[in-house]
PDB file of C-alpha atoms and ligand atoms in Angstrom:
ATOM      1  CA  MET A   1     -31.151 -13.605 -40.395  1.00 38.00           C
ATOM      2  CA  SER A   2     -28.923 -14.074 -43.408  1.00 43.00           C
ATOM      3  CA  PRO A   3     -25.621 -12.246 -43.402  1.00 48.00           C
ATOM      4  CA  SER A   4     -25.660  -9.140 -45.561  1.00 49.00           C
ATOM      5  CA  ASP A   5     -24.005  -9.107 -48.963  1.00 51.00           C
ATOM      6  CA  PRO A   6     -20.532  -7.558 -48.486  1.00 54.00           C
ATOM      7  CA  ALA A   7     -20.906  -5.563 -51.722  1.00 51.00           C
ATOM      8  CA  LEU A   8     -24.146  -3.997 -50.506  1.00 49.00           C
ATOM      9  CA  ASP A   9     -22.614  -3.573 -47.068  1.00 59.00           C
ATOM     10  CA  ARG A  10     -20.215  -0.987 -48.476  1.00 85.00           C
ATOM     11  CA  SER A  11     -23.165   1.179 -49.385  1.00 94.00           C
ATOM     12  CA  ALA A  12     -24.952   2.608 -46.373  1.00 97.00           C
ATOM     13  CA  LEU A  13     -28.163   3.286 -48.311  1.00 98.00           C
ATOM     14  CA  SER A  14     -29.177   1.750 -51.596  1.00 98.00           C
ATOM     15  CA  PHE A  15     -32.345   3.132 -53.226  1.00 98.00           C
ATOM     16  CA  THR A  16     -33.689   1.449 -56.371  1.00 98.00           C
ATOM     17  CA  GLY A  17     -36.827   2.982 -57.875  1.00 98.00           C
ATOM     18  CA  VAL A  18     -38.179   3.842 -54.418  1.00 98.00           C
ATOM     19  CA  SER A  19     -41.324   5.864 -53.882  1.00 98.00           C
ATOM     20  CA  ALA A  20     -43.012   7.121 -50.728  1.00 98.00           C
ATOM     21  CA  VAL A  21     -46.772   7.227 -50.275  1.00 98.00           C
ATOM     22  CA  ARG A  22     -48.554   8.759 -47.260  1.00 97.00           C
ATOM     23  CA  GLY A  23     -52.289   8.981 -46.823  1.00 94.00           C
ATOM     24  CA  GLY A  24     -52.750   7.595 -50.356  1.00 95.00           C
ATOM     25  CA  ARG A  25     -50.667  10.404 -51.883  1.00 97.00           C
ATOM     26  CA  VAL A  26     -47.288   9.970 -53.598  1.00 98.00           C
ATOM     27  CA  ILE A  27     -44.855  12.189 -51.656  1.00 98.00           C
ATOM     28  CA  TRP A  28     -41.835  11.430 -53.852  1.00 98.00           C
ATOM     29  CA  SER A  29     -40.867   8.745 -56.359  1.00 98.00           C
ATOM     30  CA  GLN A  30     -38.145   7.235 -58.537  1.00 98.00           C
ATOM     31  CA  ALA A  31     -35.345   7.461 -55.992  1.00 98.00           C
ATOM     32  CA  THR A  32     -32.380   5.523 -57.400  1.00 98.00           C
ATOM     33  CA  PHE A  33     -28.940   6.126 -55.877  1.00 98.00           C
ATOM     34  CA  GLU A  34     -26.382   4.719 -53.461  1.00 98.00           C
ATOM     35  CA  VAL A  35     -24.967   6.513 -50.454  1.00 98.00           C
ATOM     36  CA  PRO A  36     -21.559   5.009 -49.645  1.00 97.00           C
ATOM     37  CA  ALA A  37     -20.711   4.026 -46.078  1.00 97.00           C
ATOM     38  CA  GLY A  38     -18.810   6.845 -44.384  1.00 96.00           C
ATOM     39  CA  ALA A  39     -20.554   9.673 -46.272  1.00 97.00           C
ATOM     40  CA  VAL A  40     -21.744  12.876 -44.583  1.00 98.00           C
ATOM     41  CA  VAL A  41     -25.020  13.674 -46.328  1.00 98.00           C
ATOM     42  CA  ALA A  42     -27.550  16.496 -46.035  1.00 98.00           C
ATOM     43  CA  VAL A  43     -31.170  15.834 -46.942  1.00 98.00           C
ATOM     44  CA  ILE A  44     -32.529  19.085 -48.375  1.00 97.00           C
ATOM     45  CA  GLY A  45     -35.757  20.281 -49.940  1.00 96.00           C
ATOM     46  CA  ALA A  46     -38.702  22.570 -49.357  1.00 94.00           C
ATOM     47  CA  ASN A  47     -41.143  22.182 -46.444  1.00 93.00           C
ATOM     48  CA  GLY A  48     -43.339  19.157 -47.069  1.00 94.00           C
ATOM     49  CA  ALA A  49     -41.049  17.738 -49.781  1.00 96.00           C
ATOM     50  CA  GLY A  50     -40.660  14.537 -47.774  1.00 97.00           C
ATOM     51  CA  LYS A  51     -37.308  14.798 -45.978  1.00 96.00           C
ATOM     52  CA  THR A  52     -38.544  13.455 -42.648  1.00 95.00           C
ATOM     53  CA  THR A  53     -40.477  10.803 -44.575  1.00 96.00           C
ATOM     54  CA  LEU A  54     -37.203   9.677 -46.159  1.00 97.00           C
ATOM     55  CA  LEU A  55     -35.506   9.385 -42.754  1.00 97.00           C
ATOM     56  CA  GLN A  56     -38.490   7.488 -41.379  1.00 96.00           C
ATOM     57  CA  MET A  57     -38.348   5.112 -44.322  1.00 97.00           C
ATOM     58  CA  VAL A  58     -34.670   4.383 -43.629  1.00 97.00           C
ATOM     59  CA  LEU A  59     -35.634   3.609 -40.015  1.00 96.00           C
ATOM     60  CA  GLY A  60     -38.401   1.281 -41.212  1.00 96.00           C
ATOM     61  CA  LEU A  61     -41.152   3.528 -39.794  1.00 95.00           C
ATOM     62  CA  VAL A  62     -42.679   4.386 -43.183  1.00 96.00           C
ATOM     63  CA  PRO A  63     -43.080   1.534 -45.676  1.00 97.00           C
ATOM     64  CA  VAL A  64     -41.312   1.461 -49.022  1.00 97.00           C
ATOM     65  CA  ALA A  65     -44.320   1.937 -51.337  1.00 96.00           C
ATOM     66  CA  SER A  66     -42.502   0.603 -54.395  1.00 97.00           C
ATOM     67  CA  GLY A  67     -38.951  -0.258 -55.392  1.00 98.00           C
ATOM     68  CA  SER A  68     -36.241  -1.471 -53.057  1.00 98.00           C
ATOM     69  CA  LEU A  69     -34.376   0.180 -50.200  1.00 98.00           C
ATOM     70  CA  LYS A  70     -31.444  -1.455 -48.418  1.00 97.00           C
ATOM     71  CA  VAL A  71     -29.748  -0.106 -45.300  1.00 97.00           C
ATOM     72  CA  PHE A  72     -26.275  -1.644 -45.007  1.00 96.00           C
ATOM     73  CA  GLY A  73     -27.556  -4.376 -47.284  1.00 95.00           C
ATOM     74  CA  ARG A  74     -30.649  -5.160 -45.221  1.00 95.00           C
ATOM     75  CA  ASP A  75     -34.306  -4.217 -45.294  1.00 97.00           C
ATOM     76  CA  PRO A  76     -35.135  -1.012 -43.370  1.00 97.00           C
ATOM     77  CA  GLY A  77     -35.966  -1.555 -39.693  1.00 94.00           C
ATOM     78  CA  VAL A  78     -34.344  -5.023 -39.539  1.00 94.00           C
ATOM     79  CA  ASP A  79     -31.230  -3.801 -37.765  1.00 90.00           C
ATOM     80  CA  ASN A  80     -31.941  -0.429 -36.184  1.00 88.00           C
ATOM     81  CA  THR A  81     -29.170  -1.047 -33.636  1.00 89.00           C
ATOM     82  CA  SER A  82     -26.829  -0.018 -36.458  1.00 93.00           C
ATOM     83  CA  ILE A  83     -28.520   3.408 -36.554  1.00 96.00           C
ATOM     84  CA  GLY A  84     -28.448   6.179 -33.973  1.00 95.00           C
ATOM     85  CA  PHE A  85     -31.372   8.562 -34.431  1.00 95.00           C
ATOM     86  CA  VAL A  86     -31.607  12.123 -33.138  1.00 95.00           C
ATOM     87  CA  PRO A  87     -35.225  13.289 -33.427  1.00 90.00           C
ATOM     88  CA  GLN A  88     -36.041  16.913 -34.092  1.00 86.00           C
ATOM     89  CA  HIS A  89     -37.572  17.656 -30.700  1.00 85.00           C
ATOM     90  CA  TYR A  90     -35.352  15.541 -28.505  1.00 84.00           C
ATOM     91  CA  ALA A  91     -36.273  16.809 -25.033  1.00 82.00           C
ATOM     92  CA  ALA A  92     -39.969  16.614 -25.847  1.00 82.00           C
ATOM     93  CA  THR A  93     -39.452  13.018 -27.003  1.00 84.00           C
ATOM     94  CA  VAL A  94     -37.639  11.731 -23.899  1.00 86.00           C
ATOM     95  CA  GLY A  95     -39.123  14.092 -21.312  1.00 87.00           C
ATOM     96  CA  GLU A  96     -37.642  17.185 -19.679  1.00 90.00           C
ATOM     97  CA  ALA A  97     -37.368  15.706 -16.194  1.00 92.00           C
ATOM     98  CA  ILE A  98     -34.905  12.978 -17.072  1.00 93.00           C
ATOM     99  CA  ARG A  99     -31.214  13.313 -16.164  1.00 95.00           C
ATOM    100  CA  ALA A 100     -28.773  13.601 -19.083  1.00 96.00           C
ATOM    101  CA  ASP A 101     -26.914  10.388 -18.188  1.00 96.00           C
ATOM    102  CA  ASP A 102     -30.164   8.444 -17.759  1.00 94.00           C
ATOM    103  CA  ALA A 103     -31.344   9.732 -21.137  1.00 95.00           C
ATOM    104  CA  VAL A 104     -28.143   8.429 -22.729  1.00 96.00           C
ATOM    105  CA  LEU A 105     -28.666   5.075 -20.995  1.00 94.00           C
ATOM    106  CA  LEU A 106     -31.964   4.797 -22.882  1.00 93.00           C
ATOM    107  CA  GLY A 107     -29.880   4.429 -26.027  1.00 93.00           C
ATOM    108  CA  LEU A 108     -28.570   1.137 -24.617  1.00 92.00           C
ATOM    109  CA  THR A 109     -31.603  -0.236 -22.856  1.00 87.00           C
ATOM    110  CA  GLY A 110     -34.530   1.100 -24.882  1.00 80.00           C
ATOM    111  CA  ASN A 111     -37.845   0.251 -23.314  1.00 62.00           C
ATOM    112  CA  SER A 112     -36.461  -1.885 -20.505  1.00 63.00           C
ATOM    113  CA  TRP A 113     -35.142   1.214 -18.782  1.00 62.00           C
ATOM    114  CA  ARG A 114     -34.280   0.974 -15.102  1.00 69.00           C
ATOM    115  CA  PRO A 115     -31.580   3.487 -14.247  1.00 67.00           C
ATOM    116  CA  GLY A 116     -30.897   1.952 -10.836  1.00 70.00           C
ATOM    117  CA  ARG A 117     -30.222  -1.428 -12.420  1.00 79.00           C
ATOM    118  CA  ALA A 118     -27.763  -0.376 -15.111  1.00 85.00           C
ATOM    119  CA  SER A 119     -24.660  -2.562 -15.123  1.00 90.00           C
ATOM    120  CA  ALA A 120     -21.215  -1.107 -14.497  1.00 92.00           C
ATOM    121  CA  ALA A 121     -20.396  -1.769 -18.158  1.00 93.00           C
ATOM    122  CA  GLN A 122     -23.491   0.152 -19.278  1.00 93.00           C
ATOM    123  CA  ARG A 123     -22.641   3.075 -16.985  1.00 94.00           C
ATOM    124  CA  GLN A 124     -19.129   3.059 -18.411  1.00 96.00           C
ATOM    125  CA  ARG A 125     -20.480   3.187 -21.999  1.00 96.00           C
ATOM    126  CA  VAL A 126     -22.740   6.097 -21.008  1.00 96.00           C
ATOM    127  CA  ARG A 127     -19.740   7.966 -19.559  1.00 97.00           C
ATOM    128  CA  GLU A 128     -17.762   7.340 -22.736  1.00 96.00           C
ATOM    129  CA  ALA A 129     -20.597   8.602 -24.946  1.00 96.00           C
ATOM    130  CA  LEU A 130     -21.021  11.734 -22.804  1.00 97.00           C
ATOM    131  CA  THR A 131     -17.270  12.306 -22.976  1.00 96.00           C
ATOM    132  CA  ALA A 132     -17.302  11.882 -26.765  1.00 94.00           C
ATOM    133  CA  VAL A 133     -19.722  14.823 -27.040  1.00 95.00           C
ATOM    134  CA  ASP A 134     -18.086  16.919 -24.273  1.00 94.00           C
ATOM    135  CA  ALA A 135     -21.107  16.671 -21.998  1.00 96.00           C
ATOM    136  CA  GLN A 136     -19.446  15.381 -18.811  1.00 96.00           C
ATOM    137  CA  ALA A 137     -19.977  18.726 -17.047  1.00 97.00           C
ATOM    138  CA  PHE A 138     -23.770  18.393 -17.138  1.00 97.00           C
ATOM    139  CA  ALA A 139     -24.101  14.605 -17.094  1.00 97.00           C
ATOM    140  CA  THR A 140     -26.219  14.527 -13.926  1.00 97.00           C
ATOM    141  CA  LYS A 141     -28.403  17.559 -14.721  1.00 97.00           C
ATOM    142  CA  ARG A 142     -32.003  17.224 -15.842  1.00 97.00           C
ATOM    143  CA  LEU A 143     -32.700  18.089 -19.484  1.00 95.00           C
ATOM    144  CA  SER A 144     -34.963  20.934 -18.306  1.00 95.00           C
ATOM    145  CA  MET A 145     -31.827  22.612 -16.852  1.00 96.00           C
ATOM    146  CA  LEU A 146     -29.849  22.454 -20.113  1.00 95.00           C
ATOM    147  CA  SER A 147     -29.507  24.881 -23.030  1.00 93.00           C
ATOM    148  CA  GLY A 148     -30.520  23.869 -26.550  1.00 92.00           C
ATOM    149  CA  GLY A 149     -26.907  23.180 -27.550  1.00 93.00           C
ATOM    150  CA  GLN A 150     -26.293  21.100 -24.411  1.00 95.00           C
ATOM    151  CA  ARG A 151     -29.467  19.061 -25.043  1.00 94.00           C
ATOM    152  CA  GLN A 152     -28.336  18.428 -28.586  1.00 94.00           C
ATOM    153  CA  ARG A 153     -25.058  16.997 -27.261  1.00 95.00           C
ATOM    154  CA  VAL A 154     -27.009  14.681 -24.945  1.00 96.00           C
ATOM    155  CA  ALA A 155     -29.232  13.635 -27.872  1.00 96.00           C
ATOM    156  CA  ILE A 156     -26.157  12.813 -29.949  1.00 96.00           C
ATOM    157  CA  ALA A 157     -24.620  10.893 -27.022  1.00 96.00           C
ATOM    158  CA  GLU A 158     -27.796   8.804 -26.747  1.00 96.00           C
ATOM    159  CA  ALA A 159     -27.691   8.116 -30.481  1.00 95.00           C
ATOM    160  CA  LEU A 160     -24.007   7.120 -30.259  1.00 95.00           C
ATOM    161  CA  VAL A 161     -23.991   5.042 -27.103  1.00 95.00           C
ATOM    162  CA  ALA A 162     -24.817   1.741 -28.825  1.00 93.00           C
ATOM    163  CA  GLU A 163     -21.976   2.346 -31.316  1.00 93.00           C
ATOM    164  CA  PRO A 164     -24.048   2.654 -34.502  1.00 95.00           C
ATOM    165  CA  ARG A 165     -22.659   2.670 -38.042  1.00 96.00           C
ATOM    166  CA  MET A 166     -24.953   5.513 -39.077  1.00 97.00           C
ATOM    167  CA  LEU A 167     -26.182   8.654 -37.324  1.00 97.00           C
ATOM    168  CA  ILE A 168     -29.453  10.142 -38.561  1.00 97.00           C
ATOM    169  CA  LEU A 169     -30.285  13.634 -37.322  1.00 97.00           C
ATOM    170  CA  ASP A 170     -33.498  15.526 -38.054  1.00 95.00           C
ATOM    171  CA  GLU A 171     -32.661  19.258 -38.057  1.00 94.00           C
ATOM    172  CA  PRO A 172     -29.853  19.113 -35.463  1.00 93.00           C
ATOM    173  CA  LEU A 173     -29.142  22.853 -35.719  1.00 94.00           C
ATOM    174  CA  ALA A 174     -32.732  24.094 -35.463  1.00 90.00           C
ATOM    175  CA  SER A 175     -33.117  26.841 -32.847  1.00 83.00           C
ATOM    176  CA  LEU A 176     -29.436  26.858 -31.896  1.00 91.00           C
ATOM    177  CA  ASP A 177     -27.502  30.140 -31.811  1.00 91.00           C
ATOM    178  CA  LEU A 178     -24.587  30.628 -34.206  1.00 91.00           C
ATOM    179  CA  ARG A 179     -21.966  29.501 -31.720  1.00 91.00           C
ATOM    180  CA  SER A 180     -23.889  26.342 -30.794  1.00 92.00           C
ATOM    181  CA  GLN A 181     -24.511  25.609 -34.490  1.00 93.00           C
ATOM    182  CA  ARG A 182     -20.793  25.771 -35.120  1.00 93.00           C
ATOM    183  CA  GLU A 183     -19.996  23.641 -32.064  1.00 93.00           C
ATOM    184  CA  ILE A 184     -22.420  20.904 -33.151  1.00 94.00           C
ATOM    185  CA  ALA A 185     -20.998  20.987 -36.701  1.00 95.00           C
ATOM    186  CA  VAL A 186     -17.469  20.661 -35.276  1.00 95.00           C
ATOM    187  CA  LEU A 187     -18.638  17.819 -33.030  1.00 94.00           C
ATOM    188  CA  LEU A 188     -20.203  15.947 -35.962  1.00 96.00           C
ATOM    189  CA  ALA A 189     -17.004  16.404 -37.980  1.00 96.00           C
ATOM    190  CA  ARG A 190     -14.938  14.949 -35.148  1.00 95.00           C
ATOM    191  CA  LEU A 191     -17.290  12.002 -34.589  1.00 94.00           C
ATOM    192  CA  HIS A 192     -17.196  11.267 -38.306  1.00 96.00           C
ATOM    193  CA  ARG A 193     -13.396  11.370 -38.311  1.00 95.00           C
ATOM    194  CA  GLU A 194     -12.899   9.324 -35.151  1.00 94.00           C
ATOM    195  CA  LEU A 195     -15.737   6.797 -35.427  1.00 93.00           C
ATOM    196  CA  SER A 196     -16.145   6.579 -39.232  1.00 92.00           C
ATOM    197  CA  VAL A 197     -19.921   6.781 -38.870  1.00 96.00           C
ATOM    198  CA  THR A 198     -22.088   7.582 -41.866  1.00 97.00           C
ATOM    199  CA  ILE A 199     -24.016  10.790 -41.105  1.00 98.00           C
ATOM    200  CA  VAL A 200     -27.373  11.638 -42.688  1.00 98.00           C
ATOM    201  CA  LEU A 201     -28.989  14.866 -41.542  1.00 98.00           C
ATOM    202  CA  VAL A 202     -31.892  17.094 -42.487  1.00 97.00           C
ATOM    203  CA  ALA A 203     -31.070  20.799 -42.493  1.00 94.00           C
ATOM    204  CA  HIS A 204     -32.766  23.932 -43.751  1.00 89.00           C
ATOM    205  CA  ASP A 205     -29.724  26.161 -43.346  1.00 89.00           C
ATOM    206  CA  ILE A 206     -26.822  24.093 -44.582  1.00 92.00           C
ATOM    207  CA  ASN A 207     -24.263  26.922 -44.375  1.00 93.00           C
ATOM    208  CA  PRO A 208     -22.854  25.910 -40.968  1.00 92.00           C
ATOM    209  CA  LEU A 209     -22.568  22.310 -42.226  1.00 95.00           C
ATOM    210  CA  LEU A 210     -20.973  22.932 -45.627  1.00 94.00           C
ATOM    211  CA  PRO A 211     -17.428  22.335 -44.302  1.00 92.00           C
ATOM    212  CA  ILE A 212     -18.367  18.781 -43.255  1.00 94.00           C
ATOM    213  CA  LEU A 213     -20.854  17.723 -45.950  1.00 96.00           C
ATOM    214  CA  ASP A 214     -19.582  15.659 -48.858  1.00 96.00           C
ATOM    215  CA  SER A 215     -22.912  15.115 -50.592  1.00 97.00           C
ATOM    216  CA  ALA A 216     -26.652  15.753 -50.461  1.00 98.00           C
ATOM    217  CA  ILE A 217     -29.927  14.031 -51.160  1.00 98.00           C
ATOM    218  CA  TYR A 218     -32.068  16.790 -52.661  1.00 98.00           C
ATOM    219  CA  LEU A 219     -35.801  16.487 -53.217  1.00 97.00           C
ATOM    220  CA  LEU A 220     -36.533  18.240 -56.489  1.00 97.00           C
ATOM    221  CA  ASP A 221     -39.953  18.183 -58.201  1.00 95.00           C
ATOM    222  CA  GLY A 222     -41.013  15.085 -56.293  1.00 97.00           C
ATOM    223  CA  HIS A 223     -37.867  13.051 -56.925  1.00 98.00           C
ATOM    224  CA  PRO A 224     -34.924  12.497 -54.565  1.00 98.00           C
ATOM    225  CA  HIS A 225     -31.475  12.772 -56.169  1.00 98.00           C
ATOM    226  CA  TYR A 226     -28.021  12.218 -54.713  1.00 98.00           C
ATOM    227  CA  ALA A 227     -24.985  14.262 -55.734  1.00 98.00           C
ATOM    228  CA  PRO A 228     -21.667  15.632 -54.426  1.00 97.00           C
ATOM    229  CA  ILE A 229     -22.206  18.736 -52.321  1.00 95.00           C
ATOM    230  CA  ASP A 230     -20.275  21.017 -54.696  1.00 92.00           C
ATOM    231  CA  SER A 231     -22.674  20.319 -57.539  1.00 94.00           C
ATOM    232  CA  VAL A 232     -25.730  20.763 -55.284  1.00 96.00           C
ATOM    233  CA  VAL A 233     -24.640  24.136 -53.935  1.00 94.00           C
ATOM    234  CA  ASP A 234     -25.482  25.848 -57.199  1.00 93.00           C
ATOM    235  CA  ASP A 235     -27.583  28.994 -57.818  1.00 94.00           C
ATOM    236  CA  GLU A 236     -29.909  27.427 -60.345  1.00 95.00           C
ATOM    237  CA  LEU A 237     -30.454  24.131 -58.536  1.00 96.00           C
ATOM    238  CA  LEU A 238     -31.086  25.714 -55.115  1.00 95.00           C
ATOM    239  CA  THR A 239     -33.339  28.415 -56.601  1.00 95.00           C
ATOM    240  CA  HIS A 240     -35.429  25.702 -58.239  1.00 95.00           C
ATOM    241  CA  LEU A 241     -35.331  23.519 -55.101  1.00 95.00           C
ATOM    242  CA  TYR A 242     -36.572  26.188 -52.705  1.00 93.00           C
ATOM    243  CA  GLY A 243     -38.687  28.153 -55.206  1.00 92.00           C
ATOM    244  CA  THR A 244     -36.998  31.420 -54.216  1.00 93.00           C
ATOM    245  CA  PRO A 245     -33.915  33.174 -55.584  1.00 94.00           C
ATOM    246  CA  ILE A 246     -30.751  31.777 -53.968  1.00 94.00           C
ATOM    247  CA  ARG A 247     -27.234  32.913 -54.666  1.00 94.00           C
ATOM    248  CA  VAL A 248     -24.093  30.960 -53.897  1.00 93.00           C
ATOM    249  CA  ALA A 249     -20.973  32.940 -53.014  1.00 90.00           C
ATOM    250  CA  HIS A 250     -17.482  32.424 -51.658  1.00 86.00           C
ATOM    251  CA  THR A 251     -15.945  34.134 -48.657  1.00 84.00           C
ATOM    252  CA  ALA A 252     -12.540  35.790 -48.964  1.00 83.00           C
ATOM    253  CA  ALA A 253     -11.139  32.583 -47.448  1.00 82.00           C
ATOM    254  CA  GLY A 254     -12.685  30.579 -50.290  1.00 80.00           C
ATOM    255  CA  GLU A 255     -15.483  29.060 -48.223  1.00 83.00           C
ATOM    256  CA  LEU A 256     -18.820  28.457 -49.895  1.00 83.00           C
ATOM    257  CA  TYR A 257     -22.077  29.884 -48.593  1.00 88.00           C
ATOM    258  CA  MET A 258     -25.582  30.366 -49.910  1.00 89.00           C
ATOM    259  CA  ARG A 259     -28.124  33.072 -49.241  1.00 89.00           C
ATOM    260  CA  SER A 260     -31.527  34.065 -50.518  1.00 88.00           C
ATOM    261  CA  VAL A 261     -31.686  37.305 -52.492  1.00 87.00           C
ATOM    262  CA  LEU A 262     -34.513  39.827 -52.611  1.00 81.00           C
TER     263      LEU A 262
HETATM  264  N1  LIG B 301     -48.355  10.658 -40.786  1.00 60.66           N
HETATM  265  C1  LIG B 301     -48.642  11.200 -41.976  1.00 60.66           C
HETATM  266  N2  LIG B 301     -49.739  10.793 -42.670  1.00 60.66           N
HETATM  267  C2  LIG B 301     -50.026  11.320 -43.888  1.00 60.66           C
HETATM  268  N3  LIG B 301     -49.285  12.263 -44.484  1.00 60.66           N
HETATM  269  C3  LIG B 301     -48.192  12.700 -43.833  1.00 60.66           C
HETATM  270  C4  LIG B 301     -47.809  12.191 -42.559  1.00 60.66           C
HETATM  271  N4  LIG B 301     -46.683  12.822 -42.178  1.00 60.66           N
HETATM  272  C5  LIG B 301     -46.368  13.668 -43.162  1.00 60.66           C
HETATM  273  N5  LIG B 301     -47.267  13.594 -44.155  1.00 60.66           N
HETATM  274  C6  LIG B 301     -47.248  14.366 -45.414  1.00 60.66           C
HETATM  275  O1  LIG B 301     -46.104  13.948 -46.167  1.00 60.66           O
HETATM  276  C7  LIG B 301     -45.520  15.077 -46.818  1.00 60.66           C
HETATM  277  C8  LIG B 301     -44.050  15.106 -46.477  1.00 60.66           C
HETATM  278  O2  LIG B 301     -43.897  15.363 -45.101  1.00 60.66           O
HETATM  279  P1  LIG B 301     -42.495  15.396 -44.401  1.00 60.66           P
HETATM  280  O3  LIG B 301     -42.721  15.613 -42.944  1.00 60.66           O
HETATM  281  O4  LIG B 301     -41.710  14.201 -44.797  1.00 60.66           O
HETATM  282  O5  LIG B 301     -41.844  16.695 -45.081  1.00 60.66           O
HETATM  283  P2  LIG B 301     -40.516  17.465 -44.743  1.00 60.66           P
HETATM  284  O6  LIG B 301     -39.753  17.626 -46.031  1.00 60.66           O
HETATM  285  O7  LIG B 301     -39.810  16.825 -43.614  1.00 60.66           O
HETATM  286  O8  LIG B 301     -41.064  18.909 -44.326  1.00 60.66           O
HETATM  287  P3  LIG B 301     -40.532  19.979 -43.236  1.00 60.66           P
HETATM  288  O9  LIG B 301     -39.402  20.721 -43.906  1.00 60.66           O
HETATM  289  O10 LIG B 301     -41.699  20.892 -43.051  1.00 60.66           O
HETATM  290  O11 LIG B 301     -40.116  19.246 -42.004  1.00 60.66           O
HETATM  291  C9  LIG B 301     -46.301  16.299 -46.378  1.00 60.66           C
HETATM  292  O12 LIG B 301     -47.192  16.622 -47.415  1.00 60.66           O
HETATM  293  C10 LIG B 301     -47.049  15.856 -45.160  1.00 60.66           C
HETATM  294  O13 LIG B 301     -48.271  16.509 -45.066  1.00 60.66           O
HETATM  295 MG1  LIG B 302     -39.374  17.377 -41.610  1.00 60.66          MG
END
């Protein structure tokens, strides 16, 4: 494997004229932008616009139909150890019966999983990852015993345990209550600050994440665009994006939020 170009290495994602095709149909096209390393990016767009497809393409699971996509300067899928992925339905993906700490161990061992044979160093890394997400209290519980917010912490610990440069999360706040949404947003902000990971996440309600987002990839009329979050959180753009009236407002404290209007 040739070493990556240091210039490209500074950009986490580099899209040049990329399009996505599934089942013979163009899902989106003409994606040309760079996401710098260290960014915290939301991927937004209507249902079926191709957000999950974009994540899967970054992971090398969906082919680049045309154009060029580089992930830290390399082809997608070549170095997935640099990416921690949190799937949308985490517990369903790993199985409800597994213990939280064993689930996190999977992030180190992948398919060759034998919990009894984990090395002391691996166990130590698992403890550190669980500590990083404040999940020590339920480390030995089965996922079936955990709340949605607790499971999400375990999922993030598994994604983090191999010390990736990028975290990709598919709808990390889905079905969490308001308090858990806030706690996960605070956790992501802290991980970004302390570990300097690039964070790319799909979200339908971006309000709880606005304090931590610096930019967004938005899928508008079949084309992905990348822009600073302040210019994306805009009445006209969001109304067009979601095909329903959206209004952006500020709280008394000056915080931004968006809501749909009747
Ligand atoms: N495995 C597949 N084979 C063929 N087409 C697919 C496949 N998976 C998804 N698609 C199609 O690709 C399009 C984009 O799907 P995708 O899941 O990326 O959308 P999304 O933006 O994540 O939507 P949602 O908000 O509902 O999660 C949809 O039209 C979908 O039907
Ligand atoms: Mg999706």
